[in-house]
Amino acid sequence: MMFKTKRDDEEEEQHQGQESDNEEGGNTDREIEMEGPEAEDAEMEEETVWSIQELSCSKICSGSEDRVSRSFKVAVVGSGPGGFYTAHRILKQVPQSSIDMYEALPVPHGLVRFGVAPDHPEVKNVINTFDEVAENPNFRFIGNTSVGTFVTPGSKKADLEVADLAQHYDAILLAYGAHEDRVLGVPNEKSLRGVMAARSFVGFYNGLPSEQDLDVDLSKTDTAVVIGQGNVALDVARILLTPLEDLKKTDLTEKMIKILEKSTVKHVHVIGRRGPLEVAFTSKELREMLQLPGTTFHMDRNLLASEMERAGKSLDRPRKRLMGLLEKGIKESKPNQPKSWSLQFLRSPLEFSGDGKDGTLKAIKLGINRLEGEDNNRRAAATGAKEELECGLAFRSIGYKSVGIQGVPFDSRKGIVPNVDGKVIDENSNIVPGLYASGWLKRGPIGVIASTMADAYQTADTIISDWTRGEPMLDSLSSGGAPVLDILRSKGHKVVSYQDWKKIEQKEFEMGTRLGKPREKFVSVDEMLKAID
Amino acid sequence: MPRPAPGQGIKVNFITREGETVTVEANEGESLLDVARANDLDVEGACEASLACSTCHLILDDDSFSKLEEPSDEENDMLDLAFGLSDTSRLGCQVLMTKELAGLTAKIPSATRNMYVDGAKPKHH
């Protein structure tokens, strides 16, 4: 994925115009259309825990005269771009700030490491800024240390809860991202071999430890389907169709390279429930798909023409360029190449069907839609017509979603921590002193590096404003995270520092050099921890 | 790159997010991003001029914009993702200074507004 982008949410296909809306009016709530079983799930998850409010209320000092002289202690939960860019801004603007960044894994950088596509190394240049932040003497990375048990039943207990941190910091920034993906809620989605979340697949090939047991076999079929038309969907399609010799030069894991060596996948269909004007992918990613060697591109030329005619002059520049690129792609596509990919529109999966013998995906039943509603808010409505598409692999790519953690307000419908410009609020829109959010947890799983950075800076400005104006925060009189670390160590917990991470990274670079690639990632927490010693 | 001696460089005006005009001097061949950074102006360059982000987005004056060659497809792809895209938008990392561009004015667009800091606040309990 991304940084680059993850505007990958078919549920939230965005027009660029909406980005400008955000700019004009602060946080614009995006409408998330929920359908069928998904909506029911959300209802059930609606029970939310708000206990941080009570916790923090007892700790507020109304005055803050001492803030001028003492250090400003901030805990950041999560080490992706949302966390790092917020930390960057706070350290720059508040010289007496001191930041502890907690990360559940031994390795930092979140989706820059585990989401950004291996063949987009230039996007990973953002890490240089993160390294600069980490070199600040007032910054401490606390890796291998999870904060906040997920509210999902059966979740593993975290090393620390938000309440454990509250007594040691002035502010806690939540930036732990989006851990789950949206499901379609159709029969056999979870039971058949060959059907998986794009999020899991992306995590698998990027070396995310929790996804390394994913059952990935690309050698049983020549056809894969990706459901969803965002940039994650195109990342998956591109990884499946890019010549292996090109991918071998990237930091794609050797484990994935071995799987791709046996791949028989030749055709990839990328399916969306609405039309070409509603796609969520962006032009860079589309251009890459159209430049794949030996690959024919298919799409309904008449649908594109009629949709463009209907939209007429109302298209903004980004959308106009994107549609122009599709037109050019259709026109210049070379027929009868060994591989192919297609964009298919107005199709909603109704059911996955499998082979009775071994429970492997054989086909997807698709419902055919038509578009209804206003120009800028068109909905897919079922026509009642159906068709079947044979395939042996299907990747669900209709968006990521965040999960709530213990003791923190969470809006399960939107899949975010409710907030005003990064300031966390509870269900009655009361502010929760000292608690902030940034990244995808703050505004949902969309946006490129520029929007994530701008958004993180907005949260940083909110935090800095509260600090300098003497607004109530957690106002801990403790000296910061040292006591927390002492407790963890006394329990035998292994804390990973940024210097430790640099040792891990050095070994990854060395392994990469031997393999002729930029780095070879460790794919298990044990290997990462061993690399430090 | 060493800074040009006062009066020896190519004059460039930046309009900051706060609306202030700052005039600085550029070396020939230097990108607008590098000029901004060398003068501590608040222009990011997250992807380090590799055409993978739009964080160095600048809005140029019409005259200077028209003197430049058309942006590449790759630059336009990134501009399409910029906040506040305008007809004279460019990525600062892709505009290299020449004598012909002396007097160029580049506005640093504001990325987001902060309603919490600037405007009405949520109520306090």
XYZ file of C-alpha atoms in Angstrom:
658
model
C 0.000 0.000 0.000
C 0.526 3.392 0.550
C 2.184 6.223 1.705
C 1.394 6.240 -1.129
C -2.147 5.903 -0.403
C -4.618 3.961 1.177
C -7.644 5.368 -0.265
C -8.656 1.823 -0.658
C -12.055 1.748 0.591
C -14.749 0.798 -1.749
C -17.216 1.581 0.981
C -15.845 5.071 1.059
C -14.896 5.706 -2.503
C -13.912 9.299 -2.354
C -13.863 11.978 -4.902
C -11.005 14.337 -4.583
C -13.573 17.006 -3.961
C -14.207 15.558 -0.564
C -10.612 16.108 0.422
C -11.144 19.773 -0.254
C -14.314 19.647 1.751
C -12.233 18.467 4.662
C -9.912 21.323 4.151
C -12.692 23.874 4.164
C -14.593 22.618 7.094
C -12.385 20.650 9.410
C -13.313 17.031 9.859
C -16.119 16.110 7.569
C -17.801 12.964 8.648
C -17.783 10.533 5.837
C -20.822 8.496 5.312
C -20.078 4.859 5.523
C -22.729 2.853 3.869
C -23.259 -0.294 5.791
C -25.190 -3.102 4.321
C -26.717 -6.280 5.587
C -24.862 -8.298 8.169
C -22.136 -5.722 8.494
C -24.532 -3.147 9.875
C -25.813 -5.679 12.368
C -22.281 -6.371 13.547
C -21.786 -2.713 14.134
C -24.948 -2.515 16.203
C -23.696 -5.304 18.384
C -20.351 -3.677 18.896
C -21.967 -0.449 19.936
C -21.289 -1.090 23.620
C -18.356 1.107 24.265
C -16.163 1.647 27.240
C -15.772 5.209 28.374
C -13.959 4.715 31.622
C -10.948 6.871 30.755
C -13.189 9.827 31.358
C -13.610 9.035 35.022
C -9.989 8.141 35.302
C -8.740 11.376 33.859
C -11.282 13.562 35.631
C -9.835 12.545 38.968
C -6.409 13.601 37.800
C -7.026 17.009 36.303
C -5.293 19.950 37.854
C -7.298 22.947 36.780
C -4.330 25.260 36.984
C -1.168 24.772 34.997
C 1.164 27.465 36.252
C 3.887 24.874 36.548
C 3.782 24.095 32.817
C 6.193 26.872 31.953
C 9.030 25.277 33.877
C 8.444 21.562 33.740
C 8.741 19.086 30.943
C 5.718 18.153 28.844
C 5.370 14.374 28.926
C 3.587 12.717 26.036
C 2.963 9.011 25.422
C 2.347 7.983 21.815
C 0.668 4.632 21.177
C 1.755 3.359 17.776
C 4.796 4.132 15.624
C 3.387 4.599 12.125
C 3.293 7.920 10.255
C 0.371 9.207 12.346
C 2.405 8.821 15.532
C 5.767 9.891 14.168
C 4.599 13.042 12.388
C 2.655 14.165 15.461
C 5.738 13.549 17.632
C 7.885 15.422 15.093
C 5.750 18.534 15.318
C 5.461 18.495 19.122
C 9.233 18.097 19.591
C 9.862 20.950 17.161
C 7.399 23.376 18.714
C 7.614 22.566 22.414
C 11.292 22.366 23.334
C 10.588 21.017 26.800
C 8.495 18.134 25.504
C 9.519 14.565 26.108
C 7.931 11.776 24.123
C 7.681 8.039 24.765
C 6.458 6.097 21.750
C 4.995 2.672 22.526
C 4.894 0.054 19.771
C 3.465 -3.456 20.101
C 6.046 -4.919 17.700
C 9.826 -4.771 18.159
C 10.030 -2.827 14.884
C 8.707 0.692 14.176
C 7.040 2.563 11.272
C 3.687 0.800 11.052
C 2.238 0.759 7.565
C 5.347 2.329 6.048
C 6.969 -1.037 6.749
C 3.928 -3.320 6.575
C 1.614 -1.536 4.162
C 3.565 0.463 1.590
C 4.120 -1.796 -1.409
C 7.618 -3.290 -1.720
C 7.907 -1.866 -5.234
C 7.288 1.671 -3.917
C 10.605 2.182 -2.083
C 10.552 5.941 -2.720
C 7.547 6.279 -0.426
C 9.641 4.752 2.352
C 11.958 7.786 2.267
C 9.665 9.155 4.969
C 11.575 6.875 7.357
C 14.507 9.314 7.239
C 12.353 11.911 9.002
C 11.220 9.288 11.532
C 14.871 8.423 12.220
C 15.605 12.118 12.819
C 12.740 12.264 15.300
C 14.088 9.181 17.057
C 17.529 10.780 17.381
C 16.076 13.631 19.432
C 17.307 13.122 23.030
C 13.771 13.874 24.253
C 12.330 10.966 22.280
C 12.223 7.360 23.451
C 10.983 4.338 21.480
C 9.464 1.614 23.640
C 9.072 -1.309 21.275
C 7.715 -4.807 21.832
C 5.230 -3.257 24.265
C 1.513 -3.221 23.515
C -0.803 -0.650 25.049
C -4.554 -1.169 25.311
C -6.297 -4.539 25.103
C -8.679 -4.610 22.135
C -12.344 -4.651 23.100
C -13.025 -7.478 20.634
C -13.928 -10.573 22.668
C -11.051 -13.025 22.995
C -8.342 -10.400 22.413
C -4.958 -11.029 23.971
C -4.277 -8.894 27.012
C -1.979 -5.970 26.232
C 1.249 -5.400 28.175
C -0.157 -2.111 29.459
C -3.520 -0.379 29.501
C -4.102 3.287 28.734
C -4.953 3.692 32.434
C -1.432 2.482 33.344
C 0.045 5.309 31.281
C -2.353 8.028 32.395
C -0.689 8.473 35.768
C 2.717 9.133 34.200
C 2.040 11.540 31.338
C 0.403 14.860 30.520
C -1.026 13.645 27.248
C -1.610 10.312 25.535
C -1.761 10.211 21.748
C -3.509 7.200 20.249
C -2.107 6.357 16.828
C -2.381 2.596 16.679
C -4.029 2.489 13.265
C -6.522 0.109 11.727
C -6.138 -3.554 12.668
C -9.018 -5.159 10.855
C -10.608 -5.126 7.453
C -14.201 -4.703 6.438
C -15.957 -7.891 5.476
C -18.510 -8.432 2.728
C -20.816 -10.555 4.863
C -21.637 -13.076 2.130
C -21.750 -16.892 2.350
C -18.462 -18.846 2.485
C -16.351 -15.707 2.759
C -14.528 -17.054 5.808
C -14.647 -20.796 5.168
C -13.226 -21.399 1.693
C -9.523 -21.784 0.949
C -8.403 -19.088 -1.463
C -10.645 -16.315 -0.090
C -8.732 -13.857 2.063
C -8.493 -10.269 3.187
C -6.231 -8.105 1.034
C -5.054 -6.622 4.328
C -3.826 -10.050 5.455
C -2.190 -10.770 2.103
C -0.425 -7.382 2.097
C 0.701 -8.004 5.694
C 1.902 -11.469 4.707
C 4.083 -10.354 1.802
C 5.388 -7.357 3.741
C 6.504 -9.591 6.621
C 3.920 -8.651 9.264
C 4.469 -11.302 11.970
C 0.777 -11.793 12.775
C -0.024 -12.707 9.158
C 2.764 -15.213 8.529
C 0.477 -18.222 9.030
C -1.826 -17.080 6.217
C -2.579 -19.893 3.797
C -1.235 -18.479 0.522
C -1.095 -20.819 -2.461
C -0.962 -19.171 -5.885
C -0.315 -22.393 -7.791
C -3.805 -23.846 -8.149
C -5.542 -21.366 -10.437
C -4.889 -18.960 -13.284
C -7.522 -16.441 -12.172
C -7.692 -14.183 -9.121
C -10.360 -11.671 -8.206
C -9.843 -8.573 -6.095
C -13.015 -7.129 -4.605
C -12.734 -3.385 -4.162
C -11.215 -0.672 -6.337
C -8.838 1.244 -4.143
C -5.066 1.395 -4.079
C -4.739 -1.695 -1.874
C -6.705 -3.615 -4.503
C -4.309 -2.420 -7.214
C -1.294 -3.221 -5.004
C -2.504 -6.814 -4.718
C -3.186 -7.057 -8.451
C 0.216 -5.555 -9.272
C 2.110 -7.934 -6.977
C 0.338 -10.871 -8.634
C 1.157 -9.706 -12.184
C 4.568 -7.986 -11.951
C 7.465 -9.972 -13.441
C 9.173 -11.834 -10.608
C 12.649 -10.606 -11.570
C 11.454 -7.050 -10.801
C 9.974 -8.012 -7.444
C 13.165 -9.826 -6.448
C 14.896 -6.441 -6.347
C 12.450 -5.158 -3.724
C 12.120 -5.939 -0.017
C 9.308 -8.407 -0.702
C 10.029 -11.289 1.694
C 11.868 -14.371 0.380
C 8.957 -16.427 1.693
C 6.647 -14.566 -0.721
C 9.152 -14.767 -3.580
C 9.141 -18.578 -3.209
C 5.341 -18.595 -3.372
C 5.372 -16.324 -6.441
C 7.898 -18.624 -8.137
C 5.183 -21.287 -8.180
C 2.399 -18.866 -9.089
C 0.138 -19.832 -11.984
C -1.970 -16.670 -11.730
C -2.300 -14.985 -15.133
C -5.542 -13.050 -14.949
C -6.720 -10.646 -12.268
C -10.184 -9.082 -12.178
C -10.624 -6.011 -10.003
C -14.290 -5.639 -9.136
C -16.303 -2.686 -7.857
C -19.966 -2.327 -7.021
C -20.278 1.113 -8.601
C -18.877 2.710 -11.771
C -15.611 4.125 -13.066
C -16.309 7.581 -11.610
C -16.466 6.044 -8.144
C -13.130 4.231 -8.105
C -10.960 4.994 -5.090
C -7.538 4.217 -6.589
C -5.350 7.070 -7.773
C -3.585 7.802 -11.020
C -0.069 6.724 -10.010
C -1.284 3.247 -9.120
C -3.472 2.975 -12.232
C -0.582 4.104 -14.440
C 1.581 1.329 -12.977
C -1.065 -1.271 -13.763
C -1.360 -0.017 -17.349
C 2.409 -0.282 -17.770
C 2.690 -3.939 -16.693
C 4.636 -5.784 -19.391
C 2.880 -8.547 -21.333
C -0.473 -7.749 -19.775
C -3.718 -6.924 -21.601
C -6.111 -4.493 -19.925
C -9.860 -4.996 -20.231
C -12.672 -2.706 -19.261
C -16.096 -1.731 -20.574
C -15.385 1.103 -22.991
C -19.063 2.016 -23.407
C -19.657 2.318 -19.686
C -16.711 4.676 -19.352
C -17.908 6.790 -22.284
C -21.466 7.060 -20.967
C -20.315 7.841 -17.422
C -17.957 10.543 -18.654
C -20.668 12.034 -20.795
C -23.069 12.043 -17.874
C -20.556 13.748 -15.587
C -19.656 16.266 -18.295
C -17.881 19.322 -17.003
C -18.573 18.544 -13.352
C -15.444 16.394 -13.095
C -12.640 17.924 -11.077
C -9.108 17.815 -12.402
C -7.913 14.667 -10.582
C -10.988 12.702 -11.646
C -10.760 13.999 -15.204
C -7.121 12.898 -15.434
C -7.969 9.494 -13.966
C -10.782 8.939 -16.481
C -8.476 10.103 -19.264
C -5.927 7.542 -18.143
C -8.563 4.783 -18.278
C -9.563 5.856 -21.800
C -5.948 5.805 -22.898
C -5.449 2.441 -21.187
C -8.326 0.906 -23.117
C -7.148 2.399 -26.392
C -3.513 1.372 -26.028
C -4.042 -2.048 -24.463
C -2.302 -4.787 -26.449
C -4.649 -7.705 -27.069
C -3.793 -11.358 -26.455
C -0.892 -10.882 -24.097
C 0.083 -13.820 -21.853
C -1.379 -12.064 -18.813
C -4.378 -9.787 -18.331
C -6.192 -7.673 -15.811
C -9.603 -6.091 -15.892
C -11.661 -3.509 -14.103
C -15.210 -4.740 -13.696
C -17.938 -2.417 -12.530
C -21.493 -2.631 -11.162
C -20.818 -6.000 -9.527
C -21.450 -7.023 -5.906
C -20.332 -10.423 -4.596
C -23.315 -12.456 -3.422
C -21.644 -15.735 -2.580
C -18.369 -17.597 -2.828
C -18.732 -21.159 -3.983
C -16.232 -23.934 -3.597
C -15.242 -27.378 -4.531
C -17.106 -29.786 -2.266
C -14.063 -32.047 -1.903
C -11.360 -29.785 -0.538
C -13.231 -26.584 0.259
C -11.305 -24.464 -2.226
C -12.801 -21.440 -3.979
C -14.068 -22.167 -7.480
C -16.279 -19.205 -8.360
C -17.915 -16.023 -7.151
C -21.558 -15.325 -7.743
C -21.959 -11.630 -8.577
C -25.081 -9.496 -8.481
C -25.300 -6.908 -11.257
C -26.055 -3.364 -10.126
C -27.193 -0.114 -11.607
C -26.365 3.312 -10.234
C -28.932 5.443 -8.480
C -29.000 8.777 -6.722
C -27.327 12.160 -6.973
C -24.279 12.737 -9.129
C -21.798 12.962 -6.293
C -23.386 10.330 -4.100
C -24.386 7.491 -6.333
C -25.463 4.204 -4.875
C -25.336 0.718 -6.290
C -28.788 -0.850 -6.535
C -29.249 -4.508 -7.428
C -30.910 -5.178 -10.765
C -31.667 -8.762 -9.792
C -29.471 -10.114 -12.590
C -26.610 -12.400 -11.581
C -23.519 -13.903 -13.111
C -20.797 -16.274 -12.074
C -17.082 -15.622 -12.317
C -14.740 -18.594 -12.080
C -11.638 -18.017 -9.987
C -9.429 -19.821 -7.486
C -8.380 -16.808 -5.425
C -10.320 -13.849 -4.077
C -8.984 -10.902 -2.112
C -11.428 -8.792 -0.149
C -10.254 -5.190 -0.351
C -13.116 -2.952 0.710
C -11.313 -1.077 3.444
C -9.552 -1.320 6.777
C -11.110 -0.487 10.095
C -9.825 0.345 13.531
C -10.710 -1.567 16.667
C -11.454 0.021 20.046
C -9.217 -0.524 23.067
C -10.109 -0.774 26.750
C -10.866 2.501 28.448
C -11.035 4.714 25.365
C -14.127 6.056 23.563
C -14.720 4.346 20.249
C -17.256 4.912 17.483
C -17.853 1.433 16.098
C -19.996 2.700 13.254
C -17.273 4.916 11.844
C -14.474 2.698 13.107
C -12.576 5.614 14.687
C -11.910 7.169 18.083
C -14.357 10.108 18.139
C -12.459 13.392 18.079
C -12.457 17.044 17.114
C -9.273 17.809 15.203
C -7.499 15.121 17.199
C -8.967 15.930 20.623
C -10.783 12.835 21.835
C -14.423 13.339 22.814
C -16.853 10.975 24.477
C -20.332 9.921 23.373
C -21.821 13.187 24.655
C -19.227 15.264 22.780
C -17.467 16.131 26.033
C -13.729 16.391 25.691
C -11.643 13.736 27.386
C -8.732 15.666 28.928
C -5.278 14.617 27.841
C -6.380 12.082 25.247
C -5.713 12.607 21.520
C -5.842 10.641 18.284
C -4.045 10.789 14.958
C -3.623 8.743 11.791
C -6.237 6.309 10.566
C -7.616 5.867 14.057
C -8.527 9.554 13.947
C -10.094 9.966 10.542
C -10.579 6.538 9.041
C -8.416 4.441 6.754
C -7.865 6.752 3.809
C -5.298 9.222 2.629
C -1.820 9.491 1.211
C 1.318 10.528 3.061
C 0.565 14.225 2.515
C -2.863 13.962 4.108
C -1.584 11.794 6.962
C 1.150 14.331 7.661
C -1.207 17.322 7.538
C -3.596 15.466 9.751
C -0.911 14.524 12.267
C 0.235 18.158 12.390
C -3.338 19.183 13.063
C -3.468 16.842 16.065
C -0.058 18.116 17.207
C -1.348 21.706 17.047
C -4.345 20.699 19.152
C -2.064 19.104 21.753
C 0.338 22.058 21.773
C -2.558 24.497 22.090
C -3.972 22.650 25.104
C -0.543 22.610 26.737
C 0.304 26.258 26.154
C -3.157 27.589 26.967
C -3.299 25.712 30.251
C -6.246 23.538 29.254
C -6.836 20.513 31.481
C -4.678 17.558 30.522
C -3.664 14.505 32.507
C -1.135 16.718 34.325
C 0.751 13.889 35.834
C 3.333 14.992 38.334
C 5.264 11.806 37.737
C 8.511 12.017 35.814
C 7.276 10.155 32.747
C 7.620 6.599 31.558
C 10.560 5.420 33.686
C 8.371 3.774 36.368
C 6.363 2.051 33.631
C 9.540 0.633 32.156
C 10.744 -0.508 35.573
C 7.535 -2.433 36.140
C 7.731 -4.036 32.700
C 11.346 -5.075 33.207
C 10.646 -6.437 36.663
C 8.136 -8.762 35.018
C 10.865 -9.958 32.653
C 9.371 -8.077 29.723
C 11.817 -7.283 26.927
C 11.606 -3.618 25.902
C 13.086 -2.731 22.503
C 14.759 0.670 22.073
C 15.323 2.541 18.810
C 19.001 1.580 19.033
C 17.911 -2.046 19.333
C 15.734 -1.548 16.264
C 18.715 -0.141 14.395
C 20.579 -3.379 15.178
C 17.661 -5.376 13.800
C 17.577 -3.150 10.745
C 21.321 -3.483 10.191
C 20.930 -7.272 10.092
C 18.029 -6.903 7.665
C 20.208 -4.744 5.407
C 23.024 -7.315 5.579
C 20.700 -10.174 4.670
C 19.291 -8.007 1.880
C 22.747 -7.304 0.455
C 23.451 -11.035 0.238
C 20.171 -11.505 -1.665
C 20.588 -8.489 -3.947
C 17.719 -6.525 -2.426
C 17.429 -3.466 -0.176
C 16.542 -5.496 2.904
C 15.303 -8.894 3.926
C 12.809 -8.499 6.747
C 12.612 -10.663 9.835
C 9.090 -12.044 9.797
C 8.691 -13.222 13.372
C 8.912 -11.409 16.689
C 11.341 -14.069 17.980
C 13.741 -13.510 15.076
C 13.539 -9.748 15.594
C 14.329 -10.067 19.301
C 17.183 -12.513 18.660
C 18.709 -10.071 16.187
C 19.265 -7.582 19.028
C 21.485 -9.866 21.105
C 24.665 23.754 -1.336
C 26.247 27.013 -0.061
C 23.896 29.963 -0.029
C 24.437 32.640 -2.665
C 26.260 35.776 -1.447
C 23.738 38.538 -0.703
C 22.641 40.148 -3.943
C 24.248 37.406 -6.054
C 21.416 34.853 -6.082
C 18.117 34.650 -7.940
C 15.339 36.396 -5.995
C 12.418 34.226 -4.935
C 9.406 35.320 -2.897
C 7.599 32.872 -0.650
C 4.215 33.654 0.847
C 4.011 31.778 4.131
C 0.932 30.102 5.585
C 0.531 33.158 7.786
C 0.371 35.373 4.682
C 3.784 36.973 5.150
C 5.980 37.491 2.056
C 9.588 36.431 2.551
C 12.143 37.230 -0.146
C 15.162 34.936 -0.338
C 17.892 34.136 -2.863
C 18.383 30.914 -4.802
C 21.279 29.333 -6.622
C 20.806 28.538 -10.273
C 19.595 24.958 -10.697
C 18.382 24.644 -7.116
C 14.830 23.361 -6.570
C 12.218 25.510 -4.864
C 11.985 22.846 -2.153
C 15.705 23.140 -1.424
C 15.517 26.948 -1.444
C 12.615 26.868 1.011
C 14.381 24.406 3.307
C 17.646 26.319 3.225
C 15.741 29.363 4.438
C 13.812 27.534 7.189
C 10.507 27.979 5.452
C 7.802 25.521 6.365
C 7.789 23.331 3.245
C 7.978 19.575 3.760
C 9.569 17.114 1.416
C 8.466 13.798 2.876
C 9.555 11.589 -0.032
C 12.776 13.545 -0.642
C 12.018 14.654 -4.180
C 11.219 11.152 -5.429
C 7.768 12.067 -6.771
C 5.984 9.899 -4.240
C 4.115 12.568 -2.267
C 2.741 16.088 -2.589
C 4.062 17.595 0.637
C 6.144 20.233 -1.204
C 3.116 21.577 -3.094
C 3.486 25.288 -3.945
C 1.226 27.693 -5.821
C 3.178 29.844 -8.280
C 2.351 33.221 -9.774
C 0.771 32.913 -13.240
C 3.681 34.459 -15.078
C 6.344 32.191 -13.586
C 4.132 29.141 -13.999
C 3.754 29.818 -17.712
C 7.528 30.097 -18.154
C 7.976 26.529 -16.971
C 7.664 23.366 -18.990
C 4.533 21.339 -18.388
C 4.714 19.087 -15.315
C 5.384 15.411 -16.042
C 2.574 12.867 -15.739
C 4.199 11.604 -12.546
C 4.237 15.107 -11.037
C 0.612 15.663 -12.042
C -0.329 12.329 -10.443
C 1.012 13.622 -7.140
C -0.448 17.128 -7.584
C -3.846 15.499 -7.979
C -3.496 14.414 -4.348
C -2.431 17.826 -3.020
C -4.575 19.943 -0.721
C -5.833 23.105 -2.369
C -4.743 22.192 -5.909
C -4.808 25.251 -8.187
C -4.180 25.973 -11.880
C -0.640 27.105 -11.103
C 0.259 24.381 -8.610
C 3.663 22.686 -8.817
C 5.728 20.410 -6.634
C 8.561 22.472 -5.174
C 11.029 19.631 -5.730
C 10.426 19.703 -9.490
C 10.868 23.433 -10.146
C 14.525 24.268 -10.717
C 15.503 27.912 -10.474
C 16.864 29.750 -13.498
C 17.618 33.415 -14.093
C 14.445 33.631 -16.186
C 12.468 32.825 -13.052
C 13.905 35.703 -11.018
C 11.166 37.317 -8.949
C 9.054 34.159 -8.853
C 6.442 34.100 -6.106
C 5.471 30.803 -4.495
C 2.624 30.546 -2.013
C 2.898 27.807 0.610
C -0.650 26.465 0.779
C -2.117 25.669 4.167
C -2.837 22.002 4.485
C -5.603 21.908 7.073
C -7.482 24.221 9.302
C -7.683 23.439 12.955
C -11.181 24.193 14.188
C -10.274 23.062 17.674
C -7.452 25.553 18.046
C -8.925 28.414 15.993
C -12.632 28.087 16.380
C -15.436 26.877 18.549
C -14.361 24.239 20.993
C -16.300 21.228 22.107
C -17.865 21.762 25.498
C -16.010 20.838 28.596
C -17.564 18.546 31.120
